[in-house]
Structure formats: structure tokens, C-alpha cells
Amino acid sequence: MKIDTREVEERMAHFESVCRRQEVKLTHQRIEIFREIAQTGDHPDAEQVFQRVRKRLPTVSLDTVYRTLWKLNDLGLVTTIGSSRERTRFDANLNNHHHFVCNRCGYTRDFYSVELDNIKLPDSVDSLGKIAATHVEVRGVCRKCVDN
Ligand SMILES: [Zn+2]
Ligand SMILES: [Zn+2]
């Protein structure tokens, strides 16, 4: 799923300004790895990002991709989804949003809901830890898997 060009440009500009502010070198590899995440709504994992950027960066290693993605996560430029059982997926959509995840093929897509953004959590959650963000994950079987 391709992201709107203007949105990709905004994500790239944000990426560059955060790197400058944090004094993180804007290397060609970092730019291409971030661009790969920024231009897709697929929520790819490190292996998938590696397969895709390899075409443009023939010398890149999976380890570099992995470390770069976690660095982007530390910088707040991407978020991660998935439990430890699954491979972690990376997401460059920093707006409030929620996910639909297919139980069969792992298809993961964003959806938006003001109601869910403002969901009231039970007080018991406070005793578990400090809340940074709330996102709803809808599990099911995607259209493509239903038809097969
Ligand atoms: Zn599916
Ligand atoms: Zn997402």
C-alpha cells in the first residue's frame, strides 16, 4: 500500500529535522531505510525492509537494517507493533491510529477513529504502569484470506 507522496515528503522532512536536532548523521543508508518505511502502509518487519532496500543499497546488511530501524524507534521516528512471538513490525505513521491485523497472513493496515483515540481506560491500567499511548488492534481474517 503506497502512501500519498505529500505525506511521504512530510515524513522525510520530519526525519531529517529530528536527525539534525539529535545530531544523528544523515547517511545514505539511513535515509533509504527510513524512506522504505515512510512510503508504505504495510508495516514491514526488518527482514522485509532488508529485502526491499537491498535493490537500492546492494551492500547493506540485515544487521544494519535491524540496527537502523531500532535507532529510528529510539528517535521516535517509527513505532513498533507486534508481540514478541511475532517479528516486530515498523510503522512510520506517527498520527493517532489503530490497526487491523489478519491472523492468517499478517496483513496489517491502519484505520482511524476519534472515538477509539479518546477511549477511557479503566483505573486498573494506571497501577500497571505509565501510559504513553493507546492503540486498538482488531484481529481477524483479511478480505484476501477470506476469499481463498
Ligand atoms: Zn490475510
Ligand atoms: Zn500503523
PDB file of C-alpha atoms and ligand atoms in Angstrom:
ATOM      1  CA  MET A   1       0.000   0.000   0.000  1.00  0.00           C
ATOM      2  CA  LYS A   2       1.595   3.254  -1.189  1.00  0.00           C
ATOM      3  CA  ILE A   3       1.413   6.339   0.996  1.00  0.00           C
ATOM      4  CA  ASP A   4       0.401   9.653  -0.570  1.00  0.00           C
ATOM      5  CA  THR A   5       3.503  11.456  -1.955  1.00  0.00           C
ATOM      6  CA  ARG A   6       2.920  14.604   0.067  1.00  0.00           C
ATOM      7  CA  GLU A   7       2.657  12.571   3.272  1.00  0.00           C
ATOM      8  CA  VAL A   8       5.923  10.769   2.417  1.00  0.00           C
ATOM      9  CA  GLU A   9       7.616  14.148   1.860  1.00  0.00           C
ATOM     10  CA  GLU A  10       6.376  15.343   5.245  1.00  0.00           C
ATOM     11  CA  ARG A  11       7.668  12.200   6.928  1.00  0.00           C
ATOM     12  CA  MET A  12      11.074  12.612   5.232  1.00  0.00           C
ATOM     13  CA  ALA A  13      11.281  16.275   6.282  1.00  0.00           C
ATOM     14  CA  HIS A  14      10.407  15.354   9.864  1.00  0.00           C
ATOM     15  CA  PHE A  15      13.011  12.567   9.800  1.00  0.00           C
ATOM     16  CA  GLU A  16      15.702  14.968   8.582  1.00  0.00           C
ATOM     17  CA  SER A  17      14.926  17.636  11.142  1.00  0.00           C
ATOM     18  CA  VAL A  18      14.872  15.129  14.024  1.00  0.00           C
ATOM     19  CA  CYS A  19      18.216  13.648  12.900  1.00  0.00           C
ATOM     20  CA  ARG A  20      19.753  17.126  12.682  1.00  0.00           C
ATOM     21  CA  ARG A  21      18.429  18.082  16.107  1.00  0.00           C
ATOM     22  CA  GLN A  22      19.677  14.835  17.671  1.00  0.00           C
ATOM     23  CA  GLU A  23      22.972  15.051  15.772  1.00  0.00           C
ATOM     24  CA  VAL A  24      22.401  11.745  14.041  1.00  0.00           C
ATOM     25  CA  LYS A  25      24.302  11.574  10.775  1.00  0.00           C
ATOM     26  CA  LEU A  26      22.067  11.560   7.701  1.00  0.00           C
ATOM     27  CA  THR A  27      23.774   8.727   5.880  1.00  0.00           C
ATOM     28  CA  HIS A  28      22.517   7.441   2.547  1.00  0.00           C
ATOM     29  CA  GLN A  29      21.641   4.097   4.179  1.00  0.00           C
ATOM     30  CA  ARG A  30      19.627   5.695   6.982  1.00  0.00           C
ATOM     31  CA  ILE A  31      17.739   7.874   4.506  1.00  0.00           C
ATOM     32  CA  GLU A  32      16.867   4.924   2.259  1.00  0.00           C
ATOM     33  CA  ILE A  33      15.839   2.678   5.163  1.00  0.00           C
ATOM     34  CA  PHE A  34      13.593   5.359   6.617  1.00  0.00           C
ATOM     35  CA  ARG A  35      12.144   6.133   3.176  1.00  0.00           C
ATOM     36  CA  GLU A  36      11.218   2.475   2.786  1.00  0.00           C
ATOM     37  CA  ILE A  37       9.143   2.593   5.983  1.00  0.00           C
ATOM     38  CA  ALA A  38       7.780   6.075   5.249  1.00  0.00           C
ATOM     39  CA  GLN A  39       6.371   5.202   1.847  1.00  0.00           C
ATOM     40  CA  THR A  40       4.453   2.079   2.804  1.00  0.00           C
ATOM     41  CA  GLY A  41       1.432   1.312   4.924  1.00  0.00           C
ATOM     42  CA  ASP A  42       2.429  -2.366   5.038  1.00  0.00           C
ATOM     43  CA  HIS A  43       4.082  -2.276   8.465  1.00  0.00           C
ATOM     44  CA  PRO A  44       7.015  -4.388   7.289  1.00  0.00           C
ATOM     45  CA  ASP A  45       9.381  -6.234   9.621  1.00  0.00           C
ATOM     46  CA  ALA A  46      13.189  -5.850   9.442  1.00  0.00           C
ATOM     47  CA  GLU A  47      13.583  -8.773   7.039  1.00  0.00           C
ATOM     48  CA  GLN A  48      11.050  -7.287   4.602  1.00  0.00           C
ATOM     49  CA  VAL A  49      12.681  -3.854   4.784  1.00  0.00           C
ATOM     50  CA  PHE A  50      16.028  -5.524   4.113  1.00  0.00           C
ATOM     51  CA  GLN A  51      14.689  -7.332   1.028  1.00  0.00           C
ATOM     52  CA  ARG A  52      13.244  -4.085  -0.349  1.00  0.00           C
ATOM     53  CA  VAL A  53      16.192  -1.726   0.291  1.00  0.00           C
ATOM     54  CA  ARG A  54      18.716  -4.256  -0.994  1.00  0.00           C
ATOM     55  CA  LYS A  55      17.713  -3.327  -4.535  1.00  0.00           C
ATOM     56  CA  ARG A  56      18.858   0.254  -3.953  1.00  0.00           C
ATOM     57  CA  LEU A  57      21.595  -0.491  -1.402  1.00  0.00           C
ATOM     58  CA  PRO A  58      23.376  -3.639  -2.607  1.00  0.00           C
ATOM     59  CA  THR A  59      25.959  -3.531   0.197  1.00  0.00           C
ATOM     60  CA  VAL A  60      23.532  -3.156   3.106  1.00  0.00           C
ATOM     61  CA  SER A  61      23.349  -5.997   5.653  1.00  0.00           C
ATOM     62  CA  LEU A  62      20.331  -7.283   7.546  1.00  0.00           C
ATOM     63  CA  ASP A  63      22.119  -6.346  10.748  1.00  0.00           C
ATOM     64  CA  THR A  64      22.457  -2.714   9.616  1.00  0.00           C
ATOM     65  CA  VAL A  65      18.784  -2.578   8.671  1.00  0.00           C
ATOM     66  CA  TYR A  66      17.867  -4.046  12.041  1.00  0.00           C
ATOM     67  CA  ARG A  67      20.017  -1.599  13.997  1.00  0.00           C
ATOM     68  CA  THR A  68      18.831   1.363  11.916  1.00  0.00           C
ATOM     69  CA  LEU A  69      15.165   0.511  12.491  1.00  0.00           C
ATOM     70  CA  TRP A  70      15.645   0.305  16.249  1.00  0.00           C
ATOM     71  CA  LYS A  71      17.605   3.561  16.155  1.00  0.00           C
ATOM     72  CA  LEU A  72      14.653   5.185  14.336  1.00  0.00           C
ATOM     73  CA  ASN A  73      12.428   3.772  17.044  1.00  0.00           C
ATOM     74  CA  ASP A  74      14.653   5.318  19.763  1.00  0.00           C
ATOM     75  CA  LEU A  75      14.425   8.657  17.944  1.00  0.00           C
ATOM     76  CA  GLY A  76      10.616   8.432  17.928  1.00  0.00           C
ATOM     77  CA  LEU A  77      10.510   8.359  14.121  1.00  0.00           C
ATOM     78  CA  VAL A  78       8.821   4.985  13.891  1.00  0.00           C
ATOM     79  CA  THR A  79       6.775   2.912  16.264  1.00  0.00           C
ATOM     80  CA  THR A  80       6.729  -0.849  16.590  1.00  0.00           C
ATOM     81  CA  ILE A  81       3.864  -3.278  16.680  1.00  0.00           C
ATOM     82  CA  GLY A  82       3.573  -6.948  17.354  1.00  0.00           C
ATOM     83  CA  SER A  83       4.137  -9.135  20.378  1.00  0.00           C
ATOM     84  CA  SER A  84       7.435 -10.877  20.969  1.00  0.00           C
ATOM     85  CA  ARG A  85       6.057 -14.048  19.390  1.00  0.00           C
ATOM     86  CA  GLU A  86       5.797 -12.358  16.039  1.00  0.00           C
ATOM     87  CA  ARG A  87       8.516 -10.473  14.273  1.00  0.00           C
ATOM     88  CA  THR A  88       8.376  -6.818  15.218  1.00  0.00           C
ATOM     89  CA  ARG A  89       6.833  -4.623  12.553  1.00  0.00           C
ATOM     90  CA  PHE A  90       7.773  -0.992  11.998  1.00  0.00           C
ATOM     91  CA  ASP A  91       5.367   1.869  11.436  1.00  0.00           C
ATOM     92  CA  ALA A  92       6.178   5.424  10.288  1.00  0.00           C
ATOM     93  CA  ASN A  93       2.645   6.689  10.822  1.00  0.00           C
ATOM     94  CA  LEU A  94       3.002   8.874  13.909  1.00  0.00           C
ATOM     95  CA  ASN A  95      -0.597  10.098  13.881  1.00  0.00           C
ATOM     96  CA  ASN A  96      -3.088   8.524  16.270  1.00  0.00           C
ATOM     97  CA  HIS A  97      -4.303   5.388  14.601  1.00  0.00           C
ATOM     98  CA  HIS A  98      -5.352   1.791  15.090  1.00  0.00           C
ATOM     99  CA  HIS A  99      -4.641  -1.485  13.345  1.00  0.00           C
ATOM    100  CA  PHE A 100      -6.409  -4.293  11.603  1.00  0.00           C
ATOM    101  CA  VAL A 101      -4.281  -7.460  11.647  1.00  0.00           C
ATOM    102  CA  CYS A 102      -5.006 -10.639   9.697  1.00  0.00           C
ATOM    103  CA  ASN A 103      -4.484 -13.765  11.789  1.00  0.00           C
ATOM    104  CA  ARG A 104      -3.564 -15.818   8.748  1.00  0.00           C
ATOM    105  CA  CYS A 105      -1.184 -13.719   6.623  1.00  0.00           C
ATOM    106  CA  GLY A 106      -0.197 -10.905   8.986  1.00  0.00           C
ATOM    107  CA  TYR A 107      -1.689  -8.197   6.699  1.00  0.00           C
ATOM    108  CA  THR A 108      -1.643  -5.061   8.864  1.00  0.00           C
ATOM    109  CA  ARG A 109      -3.372  -1.815   7.960  1.00  0.00           C
ATOM    110  CA  ASP A 110      -4.102   1.469   9.689  1.00  0.00           C
ATOM    111  CA  PHE A 111      -7.507   2.827  10.424  1.00  0.00           C
ATOM    112  CA  TYR A 112      -8.619   6.000  12.165  1.00  0.00           C
ATOM    113  CA  SER A 113     -11.234   6.569  14.834  1.00  0.00           C
ATOM    114  CA  VAL A 114     -11.694   9.627  17.018  1.00  0.00           C
ATOM    115  CA  GLU A 115     -13.833   7.525  19.371  1.00  0.00           C
ATOM    116  CA  LEU A 116     -11.032   4.993  19.881  1.00  0.00           C
ATOM    117  CA  ASP A 117      -8.425   7.775  20.283  1.00  0.00           C
ATOM    118  CA  ASN A 118     -10.428   9.034  23.241  1.00  0.00           C
ATOM    119  CA  ILE A 119     -11.125   5.644  24.772  1.00  0.00           C
ATOM    120  CA  LYS A 120     -11.476   5.700  28.563  1.00  0.00           C
ATOM    121  CA  LEU A 121      -9.172   3.151  30.126  1.00  0.00           C
ATOM    122  CA  PRO A 122     -10.053   1.518  33.449  1.00  0.00           C
ATOM    123  CA  ASP A 123      -8.202   2.866  36.507  1.00  0.00           C
ATOM    124  CA  SER A 124      -6.600  -0.558  36.939  1.00  0.00           C
ATOM    125  CA  VAL A 125      -4.338   0.205  33.963  1.00  0.00           C
ATOM    126  CA  ASP A 126      -2.681   3.018  35.958  1.00  0.00           C
ATOM    127  CA  SER A 127      -1.423   0.522  38.507  1.00  0.00           C
ATOM    128  CA  LEU A 128       0.281  -1.456  35.733  1.00  0.00           C
ATOM    129  CA  GLY A 129       2.456   1.416  34.572  1.00  0.00           C
ATOM    130  CA  LYS A 130       2.657   4.816  32.967  1.00  0.00           C
ATOM    131  CA  ILE A 131       0.569   5.053  29.803  1.00  0.00           C
ATOM    132  CA  ALA A 132       2.288   6.534  26.752  1.00  0.00           C
ATOM    133  CA  ALA A 133      -0.212   5.689  24.025  1.00  0.00           C
ATOM    134  CA  THR A 134      -3.292   3.595  23.481  1.00  0.00           C
ATOM    135  CA  HIS A 135      -3.957   1.777  20.283  1.00  0.00           C
ATOM    136  CA  VAL A 136      -6.616  -0.725  19.360  1.00  0.00           C
ATOM    137  CA  GLU A 137      -5.687  -3.837  17.426  1.00  0.00           C
ATOM    138  CA  VAL A 138      -8.516  -5.513  15.599  1.00  0.00           C
ATOM    139  CA  ARG A 139      -7.781  -9.154  14.797  1.00  0.00           C
ATOM    140  CA  GLY A 140      -9.484 -11.065  12.059  1.00  0.00           C
ATOM    141  CA  VAL A 141      -9.134 -12.578   8.605  1.00  0.00           C
ATOM    142  CA  CYS A 142      -8.434 -10.149   5.757  1.00  0.00           C
ATOM    143  CA  ARG A 143     -10.547  -9.956   2.567  1.00  0.00           C
ATOM    144  CA  LYS A 144      -7.926 -11.788   0.523  1.00  0.00           C
ATOM    145  CA  CYS A 145      -7.659 -14.666   3.012  1.00  0.00           C
ATOM    146  CA  VAL A 146     -11.463 -14.896   3.320  1.00  0.00           C
ATOM    147  CA  ASP A 147     -11.733 -15.395  -0.461  1.00  0.00           C
ATOM    148  CA  ASN A 148      -9.084 -18.131  -0.558  1.00  0.00           C
TER     149      ASN A 148
HETATM  150 ZN    ZN B   1      -4.858 -12.323   5.360  1.00  0.00          ZN
HETATM  151 ZN    ZN B   2       0.104   1.696  11.701  1.00  0.00          ZN
END
